[in-house]
Amino acid sequence: MTKYIFVTGGVTSSLGKGIIAASLAKLLQARGYRTTIQKFDPYINVDPGTLNPYEHGECYVTEDGAETDLDLGHYERYLNTFTSQANNVTTGRIYQYVINKEREGAYLGKTVQVIPHITDEIKRRMTLLGQDGQYDIVITELGGTVGDIESLPYIEAVRQLKWEMGDSCIVVHLTLIPYLKAAKELKTKPTQHSVKMMSENGLTPDVLVCRTEEPLYQELRRKIALFCNVTPEAVIEALDADTIYSVPLEMMREKLDLICLQKLGLAKGTEPELGKWKDFLNKLRYPKSKVTIGLIGKYVELQDAYKSILEGLIHAGAMNECKVEVRNIHSEHLTLENAVEKLNNVDAILVAPGFGSRGIEGKIEAIRYAREKNIPFFGICLGMQMACVEFARNVLHMDKAHSTEMNPDTNQGVIAMMEEQKKITQMGGTMRLGSYDCELRSDSKTAAIYGSTHISERHRHRYEFNNDFINDYENAGMIPVGKNPKTGLVEVVEIPTHPFFVGVQFHPEYKSTVENPHPLFVAFVKAAKENHERKNNPSHVFEKSVAE
Ligand code: GLN
């Protein structure tokens, strides 16, 4: 029978509930339990796909094309397994389902209410992934903070489930123990209040994970246990960590996994080995070299807007035993005049995905700089599209070239919406989402990087490379080396005469994990490293390449 762990948050947001949930899942997985994680978000949007990155950071896309909360990215990066549409549910989706049912007459004239109709639907979704025997443990992260009005139906649903399931269901509450500098003391009162607020709604936590800047001493742990109705060994210290990737090991040291298993009545399983994970962490902590990568985007000031790209670079850096320093370069502030000043000391350039015209000319300038100066370039989605626009304008001399997203009237729409896509748009599904196959030319750099000519990657876009211009590109040296085998749509472009110039229509960042860093990110960081060495020691690299 599947067991359920609910992770709730108290006192304040941004305590790292997603990382704690993912770390716990990692440990349970390492102990041999088939574990998955899902997230329930209390907002009314049906999914985060329409949310602006200022609101909610990156929109993460799953294999099956669900636009989800960025925490699902952490789940996949930690667990090295895929999530799906079922792993992210919002209040909007719950209400939409219940209201549709009501319109169909499914409630037989009854009054439709938060309790039981909304809570029943929440409970149905909370237990959905546990239905077919695929998982031993389902961890559910509840978005928001205990005490929020919007979270109440979720807390109520968990209360009912706990009542129905008994020991098969536990609650881990993440809370904050602030350190007051003036008093030189850790304070437990906010945690007591947050647990009290939960218990007013009929729910008591089984385990408390306490975020803290200072270690929790024994006396304090006993005090927290006493006031919050948990056993002292169920008070877990979560000290601020140097990297999110050390949290699973910290949680193992604190025995978070063991206490959860004990409370669920499950055996300890095998001792977690986490060899690959520790190896990764060692390489991350003790790099042998350093590169600087310029990240060009219009949301670079937001730390969560390009989350998966930043994590992909961290994974790839560790693989290369190289520290990747990301220099954020705002595309709106980049011009022909200041490109040299802003870009001359980066070792490689990554142009980010995005929508709309803001900052677009800055992206094009950065690409021109990378192409002309032989700087390793990696363009993702909009970054790839703009690489095609830049090439058309500056090499193919098509001065009106653009994407029809930015300039619908141009007759040089090298990036455009395809007829097929327009039909789908009229039906309401506006984006190409989720996983699609791609066939690579066997002589391409990308095929060598993947070690395969058949790949499949995730998508999130409306516009495509316009195949009317394909011969012009090929003849001038930008080669569409990857295509969708069914539709012929271009997925990857390369400039073979450039040290590293790769543009991809898909989003490789969604598939980079700690245990499987994405090959394109690994190759890109390697190219940055080689460029760095070439700049700093040209004769050495020359000798090396002659020797090779
Ligand atoms: N705006 C572009 C499109 O819709 C690119 C999207 C993206 O970068 N994710 O095709």
Coordinates of C-alpha atoms and ligand atoms in Angstrom, one line a residue:
M1 CA 0.0 0.0 0.0
T2 CA 1.3 3.4 -0.9
K3 CA 2.4 5.7 1.9
Y4 CA 2.0 9.5 1.8
I5 CA 4.2 12.3 3.2
F6 CA 2.9 15.8 3.1
V7 CA 5.4 18.7 3.3
T8 CA 3.9 21.9 4.6
G9 CA 5.6 25.3 5.3
G10 CA 5.3 27.7 8.2
V11 CA 6.4 31.1 9.4
T12 CA 7.5 32.5 6.0
S13 CA 7.8 31.5 2.4
S14 CA 11.2 30.8 0.6
L15 CA 12.4 28.4 3.3
G16 CA 13.2 25.8 0.6
K17 CA 10.3 23.4 0.9
G18 CA 10.9 22.1 -2.6
I19 CA 14.5 21.3 -1.8
I20 CA 13.6 19.6 1.5
A21 CA 10.9 17.5 -0.2
A22 CA 13.3 16.6 -3.1
S23 CA 16.1 15.7 -0.6
L24 CA 13.8 13.5 1.4
A25 CA 12.6 11.8 -1.8
K26 CA 16.2 11.3 -2.8
L27 CA 17.1 9.5 0.4
L28 CA 14.0 7.4 0.3
Q29 CA 14.7 6.5 -3.3
A30 CA 18.3 5.6 -2.3
R31 CA 16.9 3.3 0.4
G32 CA 15.1 1.4 -2.3
Y33 CA 11.6 2.9 -2.1
R34 CA 9.9 3.9 -5.4
T35 CA 9.3 7.5 -4.6
T36 CA 7.7 10.4 -6.5
I37 CA 6.9 14.0 -5.5
Q38 CA 4.0 16.3 -6.5
K39 CA 3.2 19.9 -5.8
F40 CA -0.1 21.4 -5.0
D41 CA -0.2 25.2 -5.5
P42 CA -3.0 27.3 -3.9
Y43 CA -3.3 29.9 -6.7
I44 CA -6.3 30.2 -9.0
N45 CA -4.3 30.0 -12.3
V46 CA -5.1 26.7 -13.9
D47 CA -1.3 26.2 -14.5
P48 CA 1.7 28.5 -14.2
G49 CA 2.1 28.6 -18.0
T50 CA 0.5 32.0 -18.2
L51 CA 2.4 33.4 -15.2
N52 CA 5.0 36.0 -15.9
P53 CA 8.5 35.1 -14.6
Y54 CA 8.3 38.1 -12.2
E55 CA 5.4 36.3 -10.5
H56 CA 6.6 32.8 -10.2
G57 CA 10.1 32.3 -11.8
E58 CA 10.6 29.8 -14.5
C59 CA 7.8 27.7 -16.0
Y60 CA 9.1 24.1 -16.0
V61 CA 7.9 21.8 -18.7
T62 CA 7.5 18.0 -18.3
E63 CA 7.9 15.2 -20.9
D64 CA 4.1 15.1 -21.4
G65 CA 4.0 18.9 -22.0
A66 CA 2.6 20.1 -18.7
E67 CA 3.6 23.7 -17.8
T68 CA 4.5 23.4 -14.2
D69 CA 6.0 25.0 -11.1
L70 CA 9.8 25.2 -11.0
D71 CA 9.9 22.9 -8.0
L72 CA 9.2 20.0 -10.4
G73 CA 12.5 20.8 -11.9
H74 CA 14.2 20.2 -8.6
Y75 CA 12.3 17.0 -8.2
E76 CA 13.6 15.7 -11.5
R77 CA 17.1 17.0 -11.0
Y78 CA 17.3 15.2 -7.6
L79 CA 15.4 12.0 -8.4
N80 CA 16.6 11.6 -12.0
T81 CA 13.1 10.4 -12.9
F82 CA 10.4 12.2 -14.9
T83 CA 7.3 13.9 -13.5
S84 CA 4.1 14.6 -15.4
Q85 CA 1.0 16.7 -15.5
A86 CA -0.3 14.7 -12.5
N87 CA 2.6 16.0 -10.4
N88 CA 1.4 19.6 -10.3
V89 CA -2.1 20.7 -9.4
T90 CA -3.4 24.2 -8.7
T91 CA -6.5 25.4 -7.1
G92 CA -7.6 26.7 -10.5
R93 CA -7.4 23.2 -11.9
I94 CA -9.4 21.7 -9.0
Y95 CA -12.1 24.3 -9.3
Q96 CA -12.2 24.0 -13.1
Y97 CA -12.8 20.3 -12.8
V98 CA -15.5 20.6 -10.1
I99 CA -17.3 23.4 -11.9
N100 CA -17.2 21.4 -15.2
K101 CA -18.7 18.4 -13.4
E102 CA -21.4 20.6 -11.8
R103 CA -22.3 21.9 -15.3
E104 CA -22.6 18.3 -16.5
G105 CA -25.1 17.7 -13.7
A106 CA -22.8 15.2 -12.0
Y107 CA -23.8 16.5 -8.5
L108 CA -27.5 15.7 -9.1
G109 CA -28.8 19.0 -7.9
K110 CA -26.8 19.1 -4.7
T111 CA -25.2 22.3 -3.4
V112 CA -21.6 22.2 -4.5
Q113 CA -19.3 23.3 -1.6
V114 CA -15.7 23.6 -0.5
I115 CA -16.2 20.7 1.9
P116 CA -16.8 18.0 0.7
H117 CA -16.6 18.7 -3.1
I118 CA -13.4 20.7 -3.4
T119 CA -11.7 18.7 -0.6
D120 CA -12.8 15.4 -2.2
E121 CA -11.3 16.5 -5.5
I122 CA -8.1 17.6 -3.7
K123 CA -7.9 14.2 -2.0
R124 CA -8.5 12.3 -5.3
R125 CA -5.6 14.1 -6.9
M126 CA -3.4 13.8 -3.8
T127 CA -3.7 10.0 -4.0
L128 CA -3.8 9.6 -7.8
L129 CA -0.1 8.8 -8.2
G130 CA -0.5 6.1 -5.5
Q131 CA -3.3 4.3 -7.3
D132 CA -1.6 1.9 -9.7
G133 CA 1.1 0.4 -7.4
Q134 CA 3.9 2.3 -9.3
Y135 CA 5.1 4.1 -6.1
D136 CA 5.8 3.0 -2.5
I137 CA 5.8 6.6 -1.3
V138 CA 4.2 9.8 -2.7
I139 CA 5.5 13.0 -1.3
T140 CA 3.2 16.0 -1.7
E141 CA 4.6 19.5 -1.3
L142 CA 1.9 22.0 -0.4
G143 CA 2.6 25.5 -1.8
G144 CA 2.1 28.6 0.3
T145 CA 2.4 28.9 4.1
V146 CA 0.2 27.6 6.8
G147 CA -2.2 30.3 7.8
D148 CA -2.9 31.5 4.2
I149 CA -6.6 31.6 3.4
E150 CA -6.0 29.9 0.1
S151 CA -4.2 26.9 1.8
L152 CA -7.1 26.0 4.0
P153 CA -8.8 23.5 1.8
Y154 CA -5.5 21.7 1.3
I155 CA -4.8 21.5 5.1
E156 CA -8.4 20.3 5.5
A157 CA -7.9 17.6 2.8
V158 CA -4.7 16.4 4.5
R159 CA -6.5 16.3 7.9
Q160 CA -9.2 14.1 6.4
L161 CA -6.6 11.8 4.7
K162 CA -4.7 11.4 7.9
W163 CA -7.9 10.4 9.6
E164 CA -8.8 7.9 6.9
M165 CA -5.3 6.5 6.4
G166 CA -3.8 6.5 9.9
D167 CA -0.1 5.6 9.9
S168 CA 0.1 5.6 6.2
C169 CA 0.2 9.3 6.1
I170 CA 2.5 11.8 7.9
V171 CA 3.1 15.5 7.8
V172 CA 6.6 17.1 7.7
H173 CA 6.4 20.8 8.6
L174 CA 9.2 23.1 7.5
T175 CA 9.6 26.1 9.7
L176 CA 12.1 28.8 10.7
I177 CA 14.0 29.2 13.9
P178 CA 15.3 32.8 13.6
Y179 CA 18.5 33.9 15.3
L180 CA 18.2 37.3 17.0
K181 CA 21.6 38.9 16.9
A182 CA 20.9 41.5 19.7
A183 CA 19.7 38.7 22.1
K184 CA 22.3 36.2 20.7
E185 CA 19.5 33.6 20.8
L186 CA 17.6 31.3 18.6
K187 CA 13.9 31.9 18.9
T188 CA 11.3 29.1 18.8
K189 CA 8.1 31.2 19.2
P190 CA 7.3 31.7 15.5
T191 CA 7.5 27.9 15.1
Q192 CA 5.2 27.3 18.1
H193 CA 2.7 29.7 16.5
S194 CA 2.8 28.1 13.2
V195 CA 2.2 24.6 14.7
K196 CA -0.5 26.1 16.8
M197 CA -2.2 27.6 13.7
M198 CA -2.0 24.2 12.0
S199 CA -3.5 22.4 15.0
E200 CA -6.4 24.9 15.0
N201 CA -7.2 23.4 11.7
G202 CA -7.0 19.9 13.1
L203 CA -3.6 18.9 11.8
T204 CA -0.5 18.3 13.8
P205 CA 3.0 17.7 12.2
D206 CA 4.8 14.4 12.8
V207 CA 8.2 15.8 11.9
L208 CA 9.5 19.4 12.2
V209 CA 12.3 20.5 9.9
C210 CA 13.8 23.7 11.3
R211 CA 15.6 26.1 9.0
T212 CA 18.3 27.9 11.0
E213 CA 21.5 29.9 10.7
E214 CA 22.9 28.5 13.9
P215 CA 23.0 24.8 15.1
L216 CA 20.1 23.7 17.3
Y217 CA 21.4 22.7 20.7
Q218 CA 19.8 19.7 22.6
E219 CA 17.9 21.9 25.1
L220 CA 16.3 23.8 22.3
R221 CA 15.3 20.7 20.4
R222 CA 13.6 19.4 23.5
K223 CA 11.8 22.7 24.0
I224 CA 10.5 22.6 20.4
A225 CA 9.4 19.0 20.7
L226 CA 7.6 19.8 23.9
F227 CA 5.7 22.8 22.6
C228 CA 4.9 21.3 19.2
N229 CA 3.8 17.8 20.2
V230 CA 6.5 15.9 18.3
T231 CA 9.1 13.5 19.6
P232 CA 12.6 15.1 20.2
E233 CA 14.2 13.0 17.4
A234 CA 11.5 14.3 15.0
V235 CA 13.0 17.8 15.4
I236 CA 15.4 18.1 12.4
E237 CA 18.0 20.8 12.0
A238 CA 18.3 22.3 8.5
L239 CA 21.3 24.6 8.7
D240 CA 21.9 27.1 5.8
A241 CA 23.8 25.1 3.2
D242 CA 26.6 26.2 0.8
T243 CA 24.7 24.6 -2.1
I244 CA 21.2 23.1 -2.5
Y245 CA 22.9 19.9 -3.5
S246 CA 24.4 19.3 0.0
V247 CA 20.9 19.2 1.6
P248 CA 20.2 15.5 1.0
L249 CA 23.4 14.6 2.8
E250 CA 22.6 17.1 5.6
M251 CA 19.1 15.5 5.9
M252 CA 20.7 12.1 6.0
R253 CA 23.0 13.2 8.8
E254 CA 19.9 14.4 10.7
K255 CA 18.1 11.1 9.9
L256 CA 15.1 12.8 8.4
D257 CA 14.6 9.7 6.1
L258 CA 14.7 7.3 9.0
I259 CA 12.3 9.1 11.2
C260 CA 9.8 9.4 8.3
L261 CA 10.1 5.6 7.6
Q262 CA 9.7 4.8 11.3
K263 CA 6.5 6.9 11.5
L264 CA 5.1 5.3 8.4
G265 CA 5.9 1.9 9.8
L266 CA 8.3 1.1 7.0
A267 CA 11.6 -0.7 7.2
K268 CA 14.9 1.2 6.9
G269 CA 15.7 -0.4 3.5
T270 CA 19.3 -0.3 2.2
E271 CA 21.8 2.2 3.5
P272 CA 21.9 5.1 1.0
E273 CA 25.1 5.0 -1.0
L274 CA 24.7 8.2 -3.0
G275 CA 28.1 7.6 -4.6
K276 CA 27.4 9.5 -7.8
W277 CA 25.9 12.3 -5.8
K278 CA 28.9 12.7 -3.5
D279 CA 31.2 12.5 -6.4
F280 CA 29.3 15.4 -8.0
L281 CA 29.3 17.4 -4.8
N282 CA 33.1 17.0 -4.5
K283 CA 33.7 18.2 -8.0
L284 CA 31.3 21.1 -7.4
R285 CA 33.1 22.1 -4.2
Y286 CA 36.7 21.7 -5.4
P287 CA 36.9 22.9 -9.0
K288 CA 40.2 22.9 -10.8
S289 CA 39.5 25.8 -13.1
K290 CA 37.0 28.6 -13.7
V291 CA 35.0 30.0 -16.6
T292 CA 32.7 33.0 -17.0
I293 CA 29.6 32.6 -19.1
G294 CA 27.5 35.5 -20.2
L295 CA 23.8 34.8 -19.8
I296 CA 21.9 37.1 -22.0
G297 CA 18.2 37.5 -21.2
K298 CA 15.6 40.1 -20.2
Y299 CA 14.9 38.6 -16.7
V300 CA 18.5 38.1 -15.5
E301 CA 17.9 40.2 -12.4
L302 CA 15.4 37.5 -11.2
Q303 CA 17.2 34.5 -9.7
D304 CA 14.4 32.1 -10.5
A305 CA 13.7 33.1 -14.1
Y306 CA 16.3 30.9 -15.7
K307 CA 16.5 28.3 -12.9
S308 CA 16.9 25.1 -15.0
I309 CA 19.6 26.8 -17.2
L310 CA 21.6 27.9 -14.1
E311 CA 21.3 24.4 -12.6
G312 CA 22.3 22.8 -16.0
L313 CA 25.4 25.0 -15.9
I314 CA 26.2 23.9 -12.4
H315 CA 25.9 20.2 -13.3
A316 CA 28.0 20.7 -16.4
G317 CA 30.6 22.7 -14.5
A318 CA 31.0 19.8 -12.0
M319 CA 31.4 17.4 -14.9
N320 CA 34.2 19.6 -16.2
E321 CA 35.7 20.1 -12.7
C322 CA 35.3 23.8 -13.4
K323 CA 33.5 26.6 -11.6
V324 CA 31.0 28.3 -13.8
E325 CA 30.5 31.9 -12.9
V326 CA 27.5 33.3 -14.6
R327 CA 27.6 36.9 -15.7
N328 CA 24.1 38.3 -16.0
I329 CA 23.8 40.6 -19.0
H330 CA 20.5 42.3 -19.5
S331 CA 19.6 42.1 -23.2
E332 CA 17.8 45.5 -23.0
H333 CA 21.0 47.2 -22.1
L334 CA 23.2 45.6 -24.7
T335 CA 23.9 47.5 -27.9
L336 CA 26.3 47.5 -30.8
E337 CA 28.3 50.3 -29.1
N338 CA 28.7 48.6 -25.7
A339 CA 28.9 44.9 -26.8
V340 CA 32.7 44.8 -26.7
E341 CA 32.8 46.3 -23.2
K342 CA 30.1 44.0 -21.8
L343 CA 31.2 40.8 -23.5
N344 CA 34.9 41.0 -24.0
N345 CA 35.8 39.0 -20.9
V346 CA 33.3 36.3 -21.0
D347 CA 34.5 32.9 -22.1
A348 CA 31.2 31.9 -23.7
I349 CA 27.7 33.3 -24.4
L350 CA 24.3 31.7 -23.7
V351 CA 21.3 33.5 -25.1
A352 CA 18.2 32.5 -23.1
P353 CA 14.7 31.6 -24.1
G354 CA 11.9 34.1 -24.0
F355 CA 8.8 35.7 -25.4
G356 CA 8.1 39.2 -26.9
S357 CA 10.3 42.0 -28.3
R358 CA 11.8 43.6 -25.2
G359 CA 15.6 43.3 -25.3
I360 CA 15.5 41.4 -28.6
E361 CA 18.1 43.6 -30.4
G362 CA 20.5 43.1 -27.5
K363 CA 20.2 39.4 -28.0
I364 CA 20.9 39.7 -31.7
E365 CA 24.0 41.9 -30.9
A366 CA 25.4 39.3 -28.4
I367 CA 25.0 36.6 -31.1
R368 CA 26.7 38.6 -33.7
Y369 CA 29.6 39.2 -31.3
A370 CA 29.9 35.5 -30.5
R371 CA 29.7 34.5 -34.1
E372 CA 32.2 37.1 -35.4
K373 CA 34.7 36.7 -32.5
N374 CA 34.6 32.9 -32.4
I375 CA 33.2 32.9 -28.8
P376 CA 31.4 29.6 -27.9
F377 CA 27.7 30.3 -28.3
F378 CA 24.6 28.3 -27.1
G379 CA 21.2 29.6 -28.1
I380 CA 18.1 28.1 -26.5
C381 CA 14.7 28.4 -28.1
L382 CA 14.4 32.2 -28.6
G383 CA 18.2 32.2 -28.4
M384 CA 18.3 29.8 -31.4
Q385 CA 15.6 31.8 -33.3
M386 CA 17.6 35.0 -32.9
A387 CA 20.8 33.3 -34.0
C388 CA 18.9 32.5 -37.3
V389 CA 17.7 36.1 -37.5
E390 CA 21.2 37.5 -36.9
F391 CA 22.7 35.2 -39.5
A392 CA 20.0 36.2 -42.0
R393 CA 20.6 39.9 -41.4
N394 CA 24.4 40.0 -41.3
V395 CA 25.4 37.1 -43.5
L396 CA 22.5 36.6 -45.9
H397 CA 22.0 40.4 -46.2
M398 CA 18.3 40.2 -45.5
D399 CA 18.0 43.4 -43.5
K400 CA 14.3 42.9 -42.7
A401 CA 14.8 39.4 -41.4
H402 CA 13.0 38.7 -38.1
S403 CA 10.7 36.4 -36.4
T404 CA 7.1 37.1 -37.2
E405 CA 6.5 37.1 -33.4
M406 CA 8.3 40.4 -33.2
N407 CA 7.5 41.7 -36.7
P408 CA 4.3 40.1 -38.2
D409 CA 4.6 42.2 -41.4
T410 CA 8.1 41.3 -42.5
N411 CA 8.4 39.4 -45.8
Q412 CA 11.7 38.0 -44.5
G413 CA 10.1 36.0 -41.7
V414 CA 12.9 33.5 -41.2
I415 CA 11.2 32.4 -38.0
A416 CA 7.5 32.1 -38.4
M417 CA 4.4 30.3 -37.4
M418 CA 3.8 27.2 -39.5
E419 CA 0.4 26.6 -41.1
E420 CA -0.1 23.5 -38.9
Q421 CA 0.6 25.5 -35.8
K422 CA -1.8 28.2 -36.9
K423 CA -4.6 25.6 -37.0
I424 CA -3.8 24.4 -33.5
T425 CA -3.7 28.0 -32.3
Q426 CA -7.3 28.5 -33.5
M427 CA -8.3 25.4 -31.5
G428 CA -6.9 27.1 -28.3
G429 CA -3.7 25.1 -27.9
T430 CA -1.2 27.8 -28.7
M431 CA 2.2 26.2 -28.0
R432 CA 4.2 23.2 -29.0
L433 CA 4.8 21.7 -25.6
G434 CA 6.6 18.6 -24.3
S435 CA 8.8 16.0 -25.8
Y436 CA 9.4 15.6 -29.6
D437 CA 11.9 13.5 -31.5
C438 CA 14.7 14.9 -33.4
E439 CA 17.0 13.3 -36.0
L440 CA 20.5 14.6 -36.1
R441 CA 22.9 14.6 -39.1
S442 CA 25.5 12.0 -38.3
D443 CA 28.4 14.4 -39.3
S444 CA 27.2 17.1 -36.9
K445 CA 28.8 18.4 -33.7
T446 CA 25.5 17.9 -31.9
A447 CA 25.4 14.2 -32.8
A448 CA 28.9 13.7 -31.6
I449 CA 28.0 15.5 -28.3
Y450 CA 24.9 13.3 -27.7
G451 CA 26.7 10.2 -29.0
S452 CA 23.5 9.5 -31.0
T453 CA 21.6 10.7 -34.0
H454 CA 18.1 10.1 -32.4
I455 CA 17.3 12.3 -29.6
S456 CA 14.1 13.6 -27.9
E457 CA 13.8 16.9 -26.1
R458 CA 11.1 19.1 -24.6
H459 CA 9.6 22.1 -26.3
R460 CA 7.7 25.3 -25.3
H461 CA 7.3 27.7 -28.2
R462 CA 5.0 28.8 -31.0
Y463 CA 7.3 29.9 -33.8
E464 CA 9.6 27.7 -36.0
F465 CA 12.5 28.0 -38.4
N466 CA 11.0 28.8 -41.8
N467 CA 12.0 26.0 -44.1
D468 CA 11.5 28.3 -47.2
F469 CA 15.0 29.7 -46.4
I470 CA 16.8 26.5 -45.6
N471 CA 19.0 26.4 -48.7
D472 CA 20.1 30.0 -48.2
Y473 CA 21.3 29.1 -44.7
E474 CA 23.0 25.8 -45.8
N475 CA 24.9 27.5 -48.6
A476 CA 26.1 30.3 -46.4
G477 CA 27.4 28.0 -43.6
M478 CA 24.7 27.8 -41.0
I479 CA 23.5 24.2 -41.1
P480 CA 20.2 22.9 -39.8
V481 CA 21.6 19.7 -38.4
G482 CA 18.6 18.5 -36.4
K483 CA 15.0 18.0 -37.7
N484 CA 11.8 16.5 -36.4
P485 CA 11.6 13.3 -38.4
K486 CA 7.8 13.6 -38.8
T487 CA 7.3 17.2 -39.7
G488 CA 10.7 18.3 -41.0
L489 CA 10.7 21.2 -38.5
V490 CA 14.3 22.4 -37.7
E491 CA 15.4 21.6 -34.2
V492 CA 19.1 22.4 -34.2
V493 CA 21.4 24.7 -36.2
E494 CA 25.2 24.8 -36.2
I495 CA 28.0 26.8 -37.8
P496 CA 30.6 24.1 -38.4
T497 CA 33.4 26.5 -39.1
H498 CA 32.9 28.1 -35.6
P499 CA 34.6 26.6 -32.5
F500 CA 31.1 26.1 -30.9
F501 CA 28.0 27.6 -32.3
V502 CA 24.9 25.6 -31.5
G503 CA 21.2 26.8 -31.4
V504 CA 18.4 24.5 -30.3
Q505 CA 14.7 25.0 -30.7
F506 CA 14.1 22.8 -27.7
H507 CA 14.9 23.2 -24.0
P508 CA 17.7 20.9 -23.0
E509 CA 17.9 22.5 -19.6
Y510 CA 14.7 20.7 -18.4
K511 CA 16.5 17.4 -18.7
S512 CA 19.8 18.0 -16.9
T513 CA 20.0 16.2 -13.6
V514 CA 22.8 15.7 -11.0
E515 CA 23.3 12.1 -12.1
N516 CA 22.9 12.8 -15.8
P517 CA 24.2 16.3 -16.7
H518 CA 22.9 17.3 -20.1
P519 CA 25.5 16.6 -22.8
L520 CA 25.0 19.9 -24.6
F521 CA 25.6 21.9 -21.4
V522 CA 28.7 19.7 -20.6
A523 CA 30.0 20.3 -24.2
F524 CA 29.3 24.1 -23.9
V525 CA 31.1 24.5 -20.6
K526 CA 34.0 22.4 -22.1
A527 CA 34.1 24.8 -25.1
A528 CA 34.1 27.8 -22.6
K529 CA 37.0 26.2 -20.8
E530 CA 39.0 25.7 -24.0
N531 CA 38.3 29.3 -25.1
H532 CA 39.5 30.5 -21.7
E533 CA 42.7 28.5 -22.0
R534 CA 43.2 29.7 -25.5
K535 CA 42.9 33.3 -24.4
N536 CA 45.2 33.0 -21.4
N537 CA 47.8 30.6 -22.9
P538 CA 47.5 30.6 -26.7
S539 CA 50.8 28.8 -27.4
H540 CA 49.9 26.0 -25.0
V541 CA 46.7 25.3 -26.7
F542 CA 48.2 25.5 -30.1
E543 CA 50.8 22.9 -29.2
K544 CA 48.1 20.7 -27.7
S545 CA 45.9 20.8 -30.8
V546 CA 49.0 20.1 -33.1
A547 CA 49.9 17.1 -30.9
E548 CA 46.3 15.8 -31.2
Ligands
GLN1 N1 8.9 33.2 -28.3 C1 9.4 32.1 -29.0 C2 8.3 31.2 -29.5 O1 7.2 31.3 -29.1 C3 10.4 31.3 -28.2 C4 9.9 30.7 -27.0 C5 10.9 30.2 -26.0 O2 12.0 30.7 -26.0 N2 10.5 29.4 -25.1 O3 8.5 30.4 -30.5

